[in-house]
Amino acid sequence: MSAPFRLATGGRIDRSKPLRFTFDGAAYTGFEGDTLASALIAGGVHLMGRSFKYHRPRGFLTAGPDEPNALVGVGASQDRYTPNLRAPVVELHDGLVAESQNRWPSLRFDAGAVNDLFSRFLPAGFYYKTFMWPKSFWKTVYEPKIRSMAGLGKAPTAPDADRYTQVYAHVDVLVVGAGPAGLAAALAAAESGRRVMLADEQPEVGGSLLHDVTATIEGRPAAAWVAETLAALEAKGVQVLTRTTAFGYYPHNMLGLLERVTDHYANPDPKLPRERLWQVRAGEVVLATGAIERPLVFPENDRPGILLADAARAYANRWAASVGKRVVIATACDSAYRTALDLKAHGIDVAVVADLRPMPIGPLVDAVRAAGIRVEAGTAVTGTRGRLRVRVAHLSRLDGRGGAHAPEPVACDALLMSGGWTPTVHLFSQSRGKLRFDEGLQAYVPSVSVEKERSAGGCNGVFDLAAVLADGYAAGESAARATRVRAPASRAFPVDGTHPVTGGHLGAVPHSRNPSAVKAFVDFQNDVTAKDLKLATREGLRSIEHVKRYTTTGMATDQGKTSNMNALGIVSEAIKAPIPQIGLTTFRAPYTPVTFGSFAGASRGDLFDPVRKTPSHSFAVEKGAPFENVGQWKRAWWYPRPGEDQHAAVRREVKAMRSSVGMFDASTLGKIEVVGPDAAAFMEMLYTNAWAKLGVGRCRYGVMLREDGFVMDDGVIGRLAADRFHVTTTTGGAPRVLNHMEDYLQTEFPHLAVWLTSITEQWAVTAVQGPKARDVIAALVEGVDLSDAALPHMSVVECRVCGVPARLFRVSFTGELGYEINVPADHGAAVWQAVYEAGQAYGITPYGTEAMHVARAEKGYIIVGQETDGTAGPDDVGLGWAIGKAKPDFVGKRALARPAMGAADRKQLVGLLTEDPATVLEEGAQIVADPVFEVPARMIGHVTSAYESPTLDRSIALAMVKGGRARMGETIYIPMPDRVIAAKVVAPVFYDQEGARLNG
Amino acid sequence: MQTYSALQLLRRAFGGHQSWEPLWRQPALKPAYDVVIIGGGGHGLATAYYLAKEHGITNVAVLEKGWIGGGNTGRNTTIIRSNYLFDESAALYDHAVKLWDDLSQALNYNVMYSARGVMMLAHTVHDVQSAKRHIHANRLNGVDNEWLDPEACKAFCPELNISDNIRYPIMGGALQRRGGTARHDAVAWGYARAADAMGVDIIQNCEVTAIRRDATGAIEAVETTKGTVKTRKVGVVAAGHTSVVMSMADVRMPLESYPLQALVSEPVKPTFTCVVMSNTIHAYISQSDKGELVIGAGTDAYTSYSQRGALHITEHTLDAICELFPMFRRMRMLRNWGGIVDVTPDRSPILSKTAVPGLFVNCGWGTGGFKATPGSGNVFAHTIATGEPHRINAPFTLDRFRDGTLIDEAAAAAVAH
Amino acid sequence: MLIIRCPICGDRPELEFRYGGEGHVARPAATEALDDQTVADRLYMRTNPKGLTVERWRHVHGCGRFFNAVRDTVSDFFVTTYKAGEPRPDLDALKKEAVR
Amino acid sequence: MADIALKEPALRRSVFDGLPLASKAAAACALEPLPPATRLAVRGRPGVAEAAAAALGFPLPTGVCQSAEGGGRAAFWLGPDEWLVIAPEAEAATLAPTLEQALAGVPHAIVDVSHRNVALTVSGPRAAYVLNHGCPRDLSLSAFPVGTVSRTILGKVEVVLWRTGPESFRLECWRTFAEWVVGFLNEARREFE
């Protein structure tokens, strides 16, 4: 398809590099350097999408990221499809596939447009006032309808095929924005030799200078000056990031930057990330983010072909794309006159410049008149015609009394408007800097800084090019010197071919039409009109935040970049309060939308969270063991034999372990070495038990409480020497316990000479459990008398196992004769293998965490986090014996004395035996005292652990029951959805109550 | 009160919508009130509404430092559910859910309560045990909550990634079908409009500067930026600022105020029909009526009143979302904001009288206050009106921290949202 | 991400630290002399000020030390940090510097 | 077969076995696993730093984030009373006792963590940039000069980073995190393939 609106000459496009692309299935051609918007405009396309609420036809409004209307979905396949992209910032590449949004069946004929006909019944907030009857219709009819009408693009349906990376950077000076102010600032900062980073959201630096074809700086055309300056900056080592948006200003001068790395390539290099999220810590920041042109709020100001004046100038000068053949310009600001001159120079017919101001003056105005362009002062556009493209603009002379005279229709195919400029203070405001309303500029500008930053140029309310450059340079100098004081720039930039611009308008444009019959749009995308805002104020919403939320003005994907100030103007007029009194809605991050994936970065799949594997992990893999996630650890769950399911495997593992011997990988248990002259004294404070008298070589089960008296952790602790304890913790609890210990050691007991070292990963632990355990390890252990007398239950010895240094514990979490062999982790796999081989003679059986859980439950050993839930005291779970009553103090002791901790009806650990031995209770099931109950039932406890016990050949369960220990022998009831299960309360030890099997 | 209905909308449309009355008056602060509510958020406005509606106490002022609904009410992710573990919590939150059900009709204001179903995912054996414990307890408390295996989770939420090749594969989920969302602003505005219609004065831009007590120590007046108000009863419903307000009456609170972030994506056509929460990998998500994906997570790490969060918290939230919903990886964050949530040691709220006669406090909702708004206001109004707690909020006293009778939802389930 | 000045290591990124709650909170020693209210106050009651707060941090991924900090909870700027065991500073005196 | 186990000391298996360390990106940033070493966590009251010299041949560094080297050994300052001493694997059995002797006069703690940590070299012109994908510290030569050693964060893992040259770092982490660290650094340096 040809490009009828492509200007013959000029522009920064490479006409030697044509690019083919499609929009809604139709084929077009653009050039390298084009955006999707400029290429379509060159192709004569202005109908780009449908608005959010009324589905009105919409075209381009801007040439930048502030675009509210021309949103498209881009991507040939769902795994690379992105909705809601702004056409003016989508760089063209060959083969690009774009489609319009929010229309059905087609963009030209959109069924949703019926809303526009009924718009009078859909004022702001209409949905709060209706859809309430009949009640059931909300969920079934109204809401689904509202939802299907809302939304813009379609979310992709396939997983994203691209990758994203994140990187931290540190610079002395970060300059945001590479327009004239930013370039000058970077120059100044670079000359000081500091580390400087310059970031700009556009593909090339230069900002507004890229479409200024008349200005000269230091005697050179603006574009040439930009090129030379860029070269100078790079020569000085400035890091220049293009296609990089500073989207967020976070505390302590941390800025978030999003670099778009590959979206502009037809065939991206797969090793490159699609986007790179920079987290930049800057010593000093220069904000040079420019300004945004405001639309004029006149009736029917939203038709395709109605654009901002400077956008039209940019399309013509930068991309050689003409927005029309015959344009009308409506303005309240001088800058539109530059557009008039430039378009005329391109041979475009400028029918008339209608200026709201009664008496526009100045060199630009004179130049336009001199160019023979008709200028109408004190004149407004009071209406337009044209369904899918503006055809006619109605120009009316203002009567000076808030109304307008009869309109003069002027034919045109483009209507360009300018309501003046709004400084882009988003990042400044995010930094918590204080804004002030400048009456002269009729704009909010930066006032008091909070972070180490300063604004320069347009975002600082400075608009004259020479002043902008000087302002930027001064800002760069002050940043380099890390000072708040802005000395006058030590360097001036002589400029020519440009003129200062003044003027602007906030709020609605006067007209004499029936206000309730016309739509003058403020927020284009969300279809918020001047009358919606007035309605909101009539309904008593006076805070601008209320108005915003009620009308949704400023809440669209452009976040009010083009609409907020006009909305303020209208509200200010409506409630007769000056703008500064109304305030401003908060600027929230991000400045423009940021891809979820870039926040996630590499954190996906196996990198989402570390996968911690024990040294014998591969053994379990070879045996086909499924793994259980416990914290970050992977633990072998059971070791199935061919044809075995979980139940069969676990049953076999427990039986084998009890009848002969089993082996279990206990490496994940947390381990902390507590060393120092005061080690015992420290242990006395951190654990409820007594430690001072524990003999060297002996072990003890320790209970750790939080200061509030609830059980925090437990584990077996061995004393290796007078001043050395080997502490074990639960697998998940290790980091928490170490931090808890360090906390008390450093802040409460700093006088104690003792130190804590995590040794969880130093030692691989093979637990060998069962009557034959001693026989199995005997062959592997050097120089240790393993007899019960020499190495009784609950003792520890340092020795060599399989020729490597080891800590051999005689401990049991199964109730059987048991050992835990600790060896340095790199030897873990070999020692595990050696034990496995040595055990073959006894049919040694590796067992997983499930069998371990069953075995310990048969013995009534609790698991912190399963029997306890943070509301259980030590006595509740039957650990009263482990509390050193005689001890003067330990962490949590005083809290245990609180009334509720001793209450008779506290939940206590008990065992449960179901009347039907075949019935296995469900963990988490609730317990009632009376099988007959009404909902809500009075619950007296819950099942914490429940298994089929291979050893007892019946089901067993542990439970926390109110006053449980007083209920021994009672029958309690477990209501399930389909039935009520009866069970007898018994002691929580089901096997070998006297513990005979542990000894001998 | 001007009735809202389709018919009214139609009628007034022909009048160019000129004749809609203000949602509420802009009254001047009177010198004295029977009850002063400090805090014009959802809970405070609901309290005022129920004081007037159910207890006939209409001489009430709601004092709001800024604009009503501008705190956590207008900043939260609007999740509504009642499948809490302990009887006390379940009763409180389910009381709220019952009121949510016809709140729009009661207020004649569409708060858009939408029972889309809230699914809480389990990723570990411990999650499963905890979820099952909740489900059993909920069933016996008459609260709906059902267990779904991974395939059923996928059927309920087709976007969900239930494959084994994610770091923490989904082992199932607990679904409360009555759970859902509502329109947060509408809740504040609906309660305000209805309370105002019954005579309650809603005073915005009115900051409380002091709470005065008489010789006996009882409440006698409240000083504000708009003057002094005499009153014998003050209800503090200031969410994140509760500690600050209570300190004016020399009452120390078991509270810490943390930043809580939330974010929304750009609006898209309906793609996500339910609410999904994962406490193990810390994220929750739903889609608003506007089409935005509404996403939240746990609190930031340190106490703050700055109302903004850290970038790395957003990262953790979104990496979790992208892991569960890989097709949303290309969606884009449109808006990110922070609220201030007041957190108690046991993660359960406080709805209680205090040692100061006439001073009542409603706080400590942490990250989950929005869902309780109607129930909270309802029982707190009872407490203020009668001077004694309603059966439902009786356990949620300040004294429980002294006695050790905590209601530790967090410890019991690691559920904080 | 905040920058936090570890009294030992100097300025470091927030990610290296773990927040430790309100500072200078006395531990309830195991003496029955302490009544339950006092125990509860020490366990649970917090100042939670809007403005300058005294809090604990641990440079857990650095030198490992716990230390105290004075931070403005409105701006999140730190006024000062000091080693554990050092006396609580005079906040009123610090308020003047609290600007940043 | 049991006897065999006694005759042959159990073999070591490195966590780096089978991890993808080779890469086309090596020219920009190379990952090199370091051999097993003797590692001691040394803690103690003031005085240990000087006393240690008798065993190490040099005192423990007392400056923040300082390192000291000599005789094939290195000592890292990790905290005001915390050091990590690294020596050849051959000293596994001997170093701790010698150090115990040297420190006898001062309250102290020595714990063997030889197998807890593993180490790899991250080197090349883009080494710092690659590390900065997960490390929030300023790794420029001016802020993190050669010889600096510090415990810090790499993404979701705690590491000890020792700058051994302008373009080379020794990275120590706990053994089970090595797989994640290698995967993360590979992802970060992929753009240089």
mmCIF file of C-alpha atoms in Angstrom, chain A residues 596-830:
data_model
loop_
_atom_site.group_PDB
_atom_site.id
_atom_site.type_symbol
_atom_site.label_atom_id
_atom_site.label_comp_id
_atom_site.label_asym_id
_atom_site.label_seq_id
_atom_site.Cartn_x
_atom_site.Cartn_y
_atom_site.Cartn_z
ATOM 1 C CA PHE A 596 5.634 -7.907 34.724
ATOM 2 C CA GLY A 597 8.371 -10.122 33.318
ATOM 3 C CA SER A 598 11.009 -7.452 33.780
ATOM 4 C CA PHE A 599 10.227 -7.339 37.500
ATOM 5 C CA ALA A 600 10.419 -11.132 37.689
ATOM 6 C CA GLY A 601 13.689 -11.177 35.744
ATOM 7 C CA ALA A 602 15.611 -14.430 36.015
ATOM 8 C CA SER A 603 13.449 -15.539 38.928
ATOM 9 C CA ARG A 604 11.594 -18.334 37.168
ATOM 10 C CA GLY A 605 11.659 -22.137 37.166
ATOM 11 C CA ASP A 606 14.634 -23.513 39.063
ATOM 12 C CA LEU A 607 15.947 -19.983 39.646
ATOM 13 C CA PHE A 608 12.671 -18.942 41.284
ATOM 14 C CA ASP A 609 14.110 -20.173 44.561
ATOM 15 C CA PRO A 610 17.292 -22.157 45.251
ATOM 16 C CA VAL A 611 16.893 -25.927 45.151
ATOM 17 C CA ARG A 612 18.905 -27.389 48.030
ATOM 18 C CA LYS A 613 19.954 -31.008 47.586
ATOM 19 C CA THR A 614 21.661 -33.324 50.068
ATOM 20 C CA PRO A 615 24.888 -35.143 49.149
ATOM 21 C CA SER A 616 23.026 -38.412 48.576
ATOM 22 C CA HIS A 617 20.370 -36.763 46.404
ATOM 23 C CA SER A 618 21.499 -38.667 43.320
ATOM 24 C CA PHE A 619 21.132 -41.994 45.161
ATOM 25 C CA ALA A 620 17.468 -41.181 45.774
ATOM 26 C CA VAL A 621 17.041 -40.098 42.167
ATOM 27 C CA GLU A 622 18.479 -43.416 40.985
ATOM 28 C CA LYS A 623 16.062 -45.246 43.273
ATOM 29 C CA GLY A 624 13.186 -43.326 41.709
ATOM 30 C CA ALA A 625 12.257 -41.575 44.931
ATOM 31 C CA PRO A 626 9.759 -38.721 44.719
ATOM 32 C CA PHE A 627 10.911 -35.606 46.553
ATOM 33 C CA GLU A 628 9.145 -33.460 49.091
ATOM 34 C CA ASN A 629 9.719 -29.684 49.184
ATOM 35 C CA VAL A 630 10.690 -28.801 52.744
ATOM 36 C CA GLY A 631 11.666 -25.156 52.780
ATOM 37 C CA GLN A 632 14.160 -24.910 49.935
ATOM 38 C CA TRP A 633 15.256 -28.522 50.431
ATOM 39 C CA LYS A 634 14.354 -31.509 48.333
ATOM 40 C CA ARG A 635 13.894 -34.523 50.605
ATOM 41 C CA ALA A 636 13.370 -38.110 49.448
ATOM 42 C CA TRP A 637 9.741 -38.892 50.300
ATOM 43 C CA TRP A 638 9.877 -42.687 49.916
ATOM 44 C CA TYR A 639 11.898 -45.162 47.866
ATOM 45 C CA PRO A 640 9.363 -47.104 45.795
ATOM 46 C CA ARG A 641 10.138 -50.568 44.509
ATOM 47 C CA PRO A 642 8.751 -51.485 41.110
ATOM 48 C CA GLY A 643 4.957 -51.608 41.280
ATOM 49 C CA GLU A 644 4.755 -50.077 44.742
ATOM 50 C CA ASP A 645 2.529 -47.128 45.525
ATOM 51 C CA GLN A 646 3.253 -44.677 48.336
ATOM 52 C CA HIS A 647 1.287 -46.677 50.871
ATOM 53 C CA ALA A 648 3.021 -49.962 50.122
ATOM 54 C CA ALA A 649 6.466 -48.375 50.029
ATOM 55 C CA VAL A 650 6.059 -46.567 53.340
ATOM 56 C CA ARG A 651 4.630 -49.671 55.000
ATOM 57 C CA ARG A 652 7.566 -51.762 53.814
ATOM 58 C CA GLU A 653 10.111 -49.143 54.842
ATOM 59 C CA VAL A 654 8.775 -48.828 58.399
ATOM 60 C CA LYS A 655 8.484 -52.568 58.905
ATOM 61 C CA ALA A 656 11.988 -53.205 57.593
ATOM 62 C CA MET A 657 13.462 -50.491 59.760
ATOM 63 C CA ARG A 658 11.799 -51.858 62.891
ATOM 64 C CA SER A 659 12.482 -55.481 62.163
ATOM 65 C CA SER A 660 16.056 -55.120 60.948
ATOM 66 C CA VAL A 661 17.574 -51.811 59.901
ATOM 67 C CA GLY A 662 16.823 -48.769 57.786
ATOM 68 C CA MET A 663 18.780 -45.736 56.648
ATOM 69 C CA PHE A 664 17.539 -42.192 56.364
ATOM 70 C CA ASP A 665 19.083 -39.036 54.965
ATOM 71 C CA ALA A 666 18.954 -36.531 57.823
ATOM 72 C CA SER A 667 21.364 -34.051 56.263
ATOM 73 C CA THR A 668 18.776 -31.292 56.012
ATOM 74 C CA LEU A 669 18.399 -30.967 59.780
ATOM 75 C CA GLY A 670 19.695 -27.567 60.870
ATOM 76 C CA LYS A 671 22.974 -27.655 62.763
ATOM 77 C CA ILE A 672 24.592 -24.946 64.813
ATOM 78 C CA GLU A 673 27.909 -25.221 66.629
ATOM 79 C CA VAL A 674 27.836 -23.291 69.883
ATOM 80 C CA VAL A 675 31.403 -22.727 71.049
ATOM 81 C CA GLY A 676 33.079 -20.733 73.808
ATOM 82 C CA PRO A 677 33.827 -20.664 77.518
ATOM 83 C CA ASP A 678 30.229 -19.585 78.223
ATOM 84 C CA ALA A 679 28.600 -22.050 75.820
ATOM 85 C CA ALA A 680 26.721 -23.926 78.577
ATOM 86 C CA ALA A 681 25.553 -20.705 80.219
ATOM 87 C CA PHE A 682 24.182 -19.555 76.868
ATOM 88 C CA MET A 683 22.390 -22.845 76.271
ATOM 89 C CA GLU A 684 20.786 -22.535 79.706
ATOM 90 C CA MET A 685 19.154 -19.278 78.574
ATOM 91 C CA LEU A 686 18.075 -20.334 75.089
ATOM 92 C CA TYR A 687 16.636 -23.778 75.876
ATOM 93 C CA THR A 688 14.176 -24.732 78.583
ATOM 94 C CA ASN A 689 16.265 -27.677 79.782
ATOM 95 C CA ALA A 690 19.335 -27.745 82.029
ATOM 96 C CA TRP A 691 22.700 -27.951 80.252
ATOM 97 C CA ALA A 692 25.409 -27.117 82.735
ATOM 98 C CA LYS A 693 25.543 -30.673 84.059
ATOM 99 C CA LEU A 694 25.259 -32.443 80.716
ATOM 100 C CA GLY A 695 28.382 -34.563 80.434
ATOM 101 C CA VAL A 696 30.783 -34.295 77.537
ATOM 102 C CA GLY A 697 29.845 -36.958 75.021
ATOM 103 C CA ARG A 698 26.202 -36.937 76.076
ATOM 104 C CA CYS A 699 23.133 -35.647 74.228
ATOM 105 C CA ARG A 700 19.868 -34.129 75.341
ATOM 106 C CA TYR A 701 16.610 -33.264 73.627
ATOM 107 C CA GLY A 702 16.234 -29.507 73.809
ATOM 108 C CA VAL A 703 13.141 -27.324 73.612
ATOM 109 C CA MET A 704 13.393 -23.694 72.488
ATOM 110 C CA LEU A 705 10.660 -21.171 73.263
ATOM 111 C CA ARG A 706 9.904 -17.725 71.951
ATOM 112 C CA GLU A 707 9.846 -15.020 74.597
ATOM 113 C CA ASP A 708 6.055 -15.347 74.613
ATOM 114 C CA GLY A 709 6.364 -18.906 75.888
ATOM 115 C CA PHE A 710 5.276 -20.752 72.754
ATOM 116 C CA VAL A 711 7.334 -23.583 71.308
ATOM 117 C CA MET A 712 9.672 -22.323 68.582
ATOM 118 C CA ASP A 713 11.922 -25.268 67.799
ATOM 119 C CA ASP A 714 13.392 -28.478 69.152
ATOM 120 C CA GLY A 715 16.220 -30.856 68.467
ATOM 121 C CA VAL A 716 18.873 -33.149 69.892
ATOM 122 C CA ILE A 717 21.930 -31.385 71.232
ATOM 123 C CA GLY A 718 25.241 -33.067 71.852
ATOM 124 C CA ARG A 719 28.042 -31.825 74.060
ATOM 125 C CA LEU A 720 31.339 -32.390 72.265
ATOM 126 C CA ALA A 721 33.455 -30.611 74.839
ATOM 127 C CA ALA A 722 33.026 -28.469 77.908
ATOM 128 C CA ASP A 723 32.885 -25.439 75.641
ATOM 129 C CA ARG A 724 31.367 -26.971 72.512
ATOM 130 C CA PHE A 725 27.780 -28.003 71.700
ATOM 131 C CA HIS A 726 26.496 -29.525 68.462
ATOM 132 C CA VAL A 727 22.927 -28.236 68.214
ATOM 133 C CA THR A 728 20.397 -29.646 65.768
ATOM 134 C CA THR A 729 17.231 -27.836 64.713
ATOM 135 C CA THR A 730 14.243 -28.620 62.536
ATOM 136 C CA THR A 731 14.925 -28.517 58.788
ATOM 137 C CA GLY A 732 12.796 -25.447 58.192
ATOM 138 C CA GLY A 733 13.725 -23.734 61.440
ATOM 139 C CA ALA A 734 17.506 -23.504 61.078
ATOM 140 C CA PRO A 735 17.847 -19.875 59.887
ATOM 141 C CA ARG A 736 15.141 -18.669 62.272
ATOM 142 C CA VAL A 737 16.781 -20.411 65.237
ATOM 143 C CA LEU A 738 20.254 -19.069 64.430
ATOM 144 C CA ASN A 739 18.894 -15.522 64.100
ATOM 145 C CA HIS A 740 16.988 -15.950 67.373
ATOM 146 C CA MET A 741 20.171 -17.137 69.113
ATOM 147 C CA GLU A 742 22.293 -14.334 67.639
ATOM 148 C CA ASP A 743 19.671 -11.802 68.677
ATOM 149 C CA TYR A 744 19.822 -12.818 72.336
ATOM 150 C CA LEU A 745 23.570 -13.297 72.322
ATOM 151 C CA GLN A 746 24.276 -9.883 70.842
ATOM 152 C CA THR A 747 21.580 -7.799 72.475
ATOM 153 C CA GLU A 748 20.692 -9.486 75.792
ATOM 154 C CA PHE A 749 23.725 -11.568 76.793
ATOM 155 C CA PRO A 750 26.689 -9.830 75.129
ATOM 156 C CA HIS A 751 28.772 -10.551 78.212
ATOM 157 C CA LEU A 752 28.800 -14.251 77.379
ATOM 158 C CA ALA A 753 31.946 -15.442 75.579
ATOM 159 C CA VAL A 754 30.331 -17.793 73.107
ATOM 160 C CA TRP A 755 29.961 -17.876 69.333
ATOM 161 C CA LEU A 756 27.514 -19.462 66.951
ATOM 162 C CA THR A 757 28.352 -21.003 63.590
ATOM 163 C CA SER A 758 25.975 -22.645 61.165
ATOM 164 C CA ILE A 759 27.275 -26.099 60.281
ATOM 165 C CA THR A 760 24.141 -27.407 58.602
ATOM 166 C CA GLU A 761 25.983 -27.812 55.331
ATOM 167 C CA GLN A 762 29.319 -28.892 56.814
ATOM 168 C CA TRP A 763 27.948 -32.285 57.770
ATOM 169 C CA ALA A 764 26.095 -34.893 55.747
ATOM 170 C CA VAL A 765 24.001 -37.048 58.052
ATOM 171 C CA THR A 766 23.135 -40.692 57.521
ATOM 172 C CA ALA A 767 20.721 -42.014 60.110
ATOM 173 C CA VAL A 768 20.971 -45.775 60.630
ATOM 174 C CA GLN A 769 18.001 -47.026 62.642
ATOM 175 C CA GLY A 770 16.803 -50.428 63.722
ATOM 176 C CA PRO A 771 17.838 -53.432 65.796
ATOM 177 C CA LYS A 772 20.673 -54.181 63.391
ATOM 178 C CA ALA A 773 21.972 -50.635 63.213
ATOM 179 C CA ARG A 774 25.011 -51.350 65.343
ATOM 180 C CA ASP A 775 25.979 -54.372 63.292
ATOM 181 C CA VAL A 776 25.778 -52.338 60.102
ATOM 182 C CA ILE A 777 27.965 -49.458 61.167
ATOM 183 C CA ALA A 778 30.398 -51.475 63.249
ATOM 184 C CA ALA A 779 32.409 -52.319 60.172
ATOM 185 C CA LEU A 780 32.659 -48.682 59.129
ATOM 186 C CA VAL A 781 33.548 -47.032 62.403
ATOM 187 C CA GLU A 782 37.149 -46.822 63.595
ATOM 188 C CA GLY A 783 38.297 -46.926 67.170
ATOM 189 C CA VAL A 784 34.991 -46.563 68.931
ATOM 190 C CA ASP A 785 33.422 -49.005 71.345
ATOM 191 C CA LEU A 786 29.856 -49.121 70.110
ATOM 192 C CA SER A 787 28.611 -51.172 73.045
ATOM 193 C CA ASP A 788 25.570 -49.884 74.891
ATOM 194 C CA ALA A 789 27.709 -49.295 77.922
ATOM 195 C CA ALA A 790 30.337 -47.264 76.102
ATOM 196 C CA LEU A 791 28.050 -45.466 73.719
ATOM 197 C CA PRO A 792 24.552 -45.508 75.254
ATOM 198 C CA HIS A 793 21.417 -43.948 73.856
ATOM 199 C CA MET A 794 21.757 -40.136 73.687
ATOM 200 C CA SER A 795 25.525 -39.929 73.392
ATOM 201 C CA VAL A 796 27.954 -38.620 70.804
ATOM 202 C CA VAL A 797 31.571 -39.337 69.907
ATOM 203 C CA GLU A 798 34.039 -37.833 67.453
ATOM 204 C CA CYS A 799 35.709 -40.561 65.438
ATOM 205 C CA ARG A 800 36.432 -41.715 61.905
ATOM 206 C CA VAL A 801 33.871 -43.403 59.711
ATOM 207 C CA CYS A 802 34.896 -44.821 56.359
ATOM 208 C CA GLY A 803 38.243 -43.203 56.961
ATOM 209 C CA VAL A 804 36.971 -39.675 57.292
ATOM 210 C CA PRO A 805 36.437 -37.535 60.402
ATOM 211 C CA ALA A 806 32.947 -38.021 61.775
ATOM 212 C CA ARG A 807 30.610 -37.122 64.585
ATOM 213 C CA LEU A 808 28.733 -40.254 65.535
ATOM 214 C CA PHE A 809 25.495 -39.731 67.445
ATOM 215 C CA ARG A 810 23.623 -42.537 69.204
ATOM 216 C CA VAL A 811 20.154 -41.046 68.869
ATOM 217 C CA SER A 812 16.790 -42.139 67.621
ATOM 218 C CA PHE A 813 13.768 -40.439 66.081
ATOM 219 C CA THR A 814 12.193 -43.820 65.436
ATOM 220 C CA GLY A 815 12.234 -45.484 68.837
ATOM 221 C CA GLU A 816 14.726 -48.072 67.638
ATOM 222 C CA LEU A 817 18.414 -48.482 68.345
ATOM 223 C CA GLY A 818 19.827 -45.761 66.167
ATOM 224 C CA TYR A 819 22.871 -43.823 65.065
ATOM 225 C CA GLU A 820 23.359 -40.659 63.085
ATOM 226 C CA ILE A 821 26.650 -40.539 61.219
ATOM 227 C CA ASN A 822 27.817 -36.988 60.508
ATOM 228 C CA VAL A 823 30.640 -36.745 57.970
ATOM 229 C CA PRO A 824 32.020 -33.763 56.025
ATOM 230 C CA ALA A 825 29.533 -33.125 53.242
ATOM 231 C CA ASP A 826 31.785 -33.863 50.265
ATOM 232 C CA HIS A 827 32.157 -37.396 51.703
ATOM 233 C CA GLY A 828 28.442 -37.724 52.326
ATOM 234 C CA ALA A 829 27.555 -39.576 49.143
ATOM 235 C CA ALA A 830 30.372 -42.082 49.561
#
